[in-house]
Amino acid sequence: MDESSEASAVDRTRAPRPTRQWKPAPPRSVVGLASLAVLVAAAAVLSAVWTAGSIREALDSLSADTAWVNVGLYSVAALAMVLFVPAVKGLQTAIEARRLIRIDLAEARATTADAQEKSRLAIGYAVAFAIVLLFGLFLIANEIAVGKTFFDLGLIFETGALVASAFWVNVEIFMIAEVLVLVWGLLIAVARLAPGRAGAPIRLIATAYVDLFRGLPAIIAIYLVGFGLPLTDLPILRDMTPTMFAILALTLTYGAYVSEVYRSGIESVHWSQTAAARSLGFSHSQTLRYVVVPQAVRRIIPPLLNDFISLQKDTALVSVIGTVDAFNQAKIIASNHFNLSSVTTVAVLFVLITIPQARLVDKLIERDQKRMRAGG
Amino acid sequence: MALVEIRDVRKTYGGVVPVLNGITLDVEEHQVVCLIGPSGCGKSTLLRCINGLEGIDGGEIRLHGDRVSGPGVDLDALRRDVGIVFQSFNLFPHMSVVDNITAAPIKVLGLGRKEARERAMELLARIQLDKKADEFPDRLSGGQQQRVAIVRALAMDPIVLLLDEITSALDPELVSEVLNIVRDLRQEGMTMVLATHEMGFAKEVASKVCFLYGGVVHEEGPPAEIFSDPHDERTRSFLQRIIEAGRL
Ligand SMILES: Nc1ncnc2c1ncn2[C@@H]1O[C@H](COP(=O)(O)OP(=O)(O)O)[C@@H](O)[C@H]1O
Ligand SMILES: [Mg+2]
């Protein structure tokens, strides 16, 4: 308030203090970066040609008909030449930009930015290309040792159906476990939020449960449940199949994780929402049910899906209690053939079901962030 | 017997200094009581104590002569009948405008869905927002949201309505549309307690103005008296600052 009254008392007759001059800076030259891009592109082409040569040799040792393979390999190497396009253009532009500095500063800046973009593009693609090459070399090293061990196509096709049908056991386990986890996790979360002094013992037990199962490795939970409970010979437990024990163990473990997801979601709903609901006469549980949980659910879907992805992967652990899931089946095949390609099949199956979910999580997070920026 | 009797109410949050240190105040039926005072003097706290959103540490609050503070009181029942509107609207963002209004009548009062909706549409028509019934709150301006929040409280047919600085979060040009509703409600005889910084409005609508300071009602009286001839030095200097800021 003091400041504003001073501001209105400015002496307008006095000459204003001169403002400091803005000194335009010329753009920094990117000729160095552009030259590096050309070198990197050249290196990529050379190593591509060399790798193509090694792969062809390796295939020759398999004495396969390799005429069309040659064509394929060398066209991939030729593809590397494309890297020169942005690299050389970038270098030309960088030199042009340096010339422009003395003529038109604005133009020079724009041209420099253009050159930088092109050079970075060339380098980025060259690095990615090099990584793919390295992987190719790894596969064929030692007379295709890696390739044969992990990617024996013949064996993969021969045993694929068997592995895939065993994978159904994994799918069954995680589908049922996910539904149970959703309900069980919510129950635990609500128990951890039980209000008042009367709620304290409930909160304590729920917290102890979560601490226990979050700390316990899933594989140990499965082992204890799967081998331990049948030994007790208790009425219902005695008749359960190993698959059911696996579902039980995973539900107990992931229920603990998911209850934390629910809880953080519930706590992320601003307390003023609770105040508004309570002020209208909603009870504690009505407030949770109609106001807090519906708002929390939308926020927890991404972390929930992440936990589900982990759960799906952890279904591979059930092989420790003898359930014949995809991994166990694949291990049996692997030890019969002294080759791990069937395990590769399982790996691919797991990755395939995970990728769409991972993308969905990314999308949802992105959507939430957009909404957050929009201020709603 | 006043409609709301506040007797020597004390309230301390975590700290040592009490926020409310013996507030005594009567709200008669059909009265509009305005709470004024510097920021942090406990206006919001007092309102939240009246409808049981906060517990009190001493004294008592009576509604129609019945004690509604202390152990054993059915707070859900109290809050059903004592409405409050907040500075930041607090509409439920996941419900449409009409659902915001009908949620409590349906779930808490057990009103039929159709009946609740009809009543809500009537109330919305009164504030010219019936066309927005099925929009979500984030599509509404602040002034519109606050009007909906008032209507949401009215849908419970409250005995008394508490308004906590309901225009403080609004752009200046949206203030009057909200204050007009309060004027209408006063006309209808709704009993209201409002915390406000809109001194001009308080002067216009208040039956009684209470200046809160140091956890007590420092001075109270009809608006003409408080605003033009305050007896107390603190009241005077508070109003002086308001005038300097160009708000009165
Ligand atoms: N939930 C709370 N916990 C601790 N202190 C609080 C809480 N709410 C309000 N206060 C404190 O109580 C005092 C009164 O706050 P408030 O009632 O919001 O004042 P007003 O509405 O008059 O500005 C302030 O000093 C504030 O910091
Ligand atoms: Mg306040």
CSV table of N, CA, C and O and ligand atoms in Angstrom, one decimal, chain B residues 13 19 38-45, ligand 1:
chain,number,residue,atom,x,y,z
B,13,TYR,N,-7.0,-24.8,18.3
B,13,TYR,CA,-6.4,-25.8,17.4
B,13,TYR,C,-5.1,-26.3,18.1
B,13,TYR,O,-4.9,-26.0,19.3
B,19,VAL,N,-8.3,-19.9,19.4
B,19,VAL,CA,-8.8,-19.1,18.2
B,19,VAL,C,-10.1,-18.5,18.6
B,19,VAL,O,-10.4,-17.3,18.3
B,38,PRO,N,-10.5,-8.9,11.2
B,38,PRO,CA,-9.3,-9.2,10.4
B,38,PRO,C,-9.2,-10.6,10.0
B,38,PRO,O,-9.7,-11.5,10.7
B,39,SER,N,-8.5,-10.9,9.0
B,39,SER,CA,-8.2,-12.3,8.5
B,39,SER,C,-7.6,-13.1,9.6
B,39,SER,O,-6.6,-12.6,10.3
B,40,GLY,N,-8.0,-14.3,9.9
B,40,GLY,CA,-7.5,-15.1,10.9
B,40,GLY,C,-8.1,-14.9,12.3
B,40,GLY,O,-7.6,-15.5,13.3
B,41,CYS,N,-9.1,-14.1,12.4
B,41,CYS,CA,-9.7,-13.8,13.7
B,41,CYS,C,-10.7,-14.9,14.1
B,41,CYS,O,-11.2,-14.9,15.3
B,42,GLY,N,-11.0,-15.8,13.3
B,42,GLY,CA,-11.8,-17.0,13.7
B,42,GLY,C,-13.2,-17.0,13.1
B,42,GLY,O,-14.0,-17.8,13.6
B,43,LYS,N,-13.5,-16.2,12.1
B,43,LYS,CA,-14.8,-16.2,11.5
B,43,LYS,C,-15.2,-17.5,11.0
B,43,LYS,O,-16.3,-18.1,11.3
B,44,SER,N,-14.3,-18.1,10.1
B,44,SER,CA,-14.6,-19.4,9.5
B,44,SER,C,-14.7,-20.5,10.6
B,44,SER,O,-15.6,-21.3,10.6
B,45,THR,N,-13.8,-20.4,11.6
B,45,THR,CA,-13.8,-21.4,12.7
B,45,THR,C,-15.2,-21.4,13.4
B,45,THR,O,-15.7,-22.4,13.7
C,1,LIG,N1,-7.5,-26.7,10.8
C,1,LIG,C1,-6.8,-25.8,11.4
C,1,LIG,N2,-5.7,-26.2,12.1
C,1,LIG,C2,-4.9,-25.3,12.8
C,1,LIG,N3,-5.1,-24.0,12.8
C,1,LIG,C3,-6.2,-23.5,12.1
C,1,LIG,C4,-7.1,-24.4,11.4
C,1,LIG,N4,-8.0,-23.7,10.8
C,1,LIG,C5,-7.8,-22.4,11.2
C,1,LIG,N5,-6.7,-22.3,11.9
C,1,LIG,C6,-6.1,-21.1,12.5
C,1,LIG,O1,-7.2,-20.5,13.3
C,1,LIG,C7,-7.2,-19.1,13.1
C,1,LIG,C8,-8.5,-18.6,12.7
C,1,LIG,O2,-8.7,-19.0,11.4
C,1,LIG,P1,-10.1,-18.8,10.6
C,1,LIG,O3,-11.2,-19.2,11.4
C,1,LIG,O4,-10.0,-19.4,9.2
C,1,LIG,O5,-10.1,-17.2,10.5
C,1,LIG,P2,-10.9,-16.2,9.5
C,1,LIG,O6,-11.9,-17.0,8.8
C,1,LIG,O7,-11.5,-15.2,10.4
C,1,LIG,O8,-9.9,-15.6,8.5
C,1,LIG,C9,-6.1,-18.7,12.2
C,1,LIG,O9,-4.9,-18.3,12.9
C,1,LIG,C10,-5.8,-20.0,11.5
C,1,LIG,O10,-4.4,-20.1,11.2
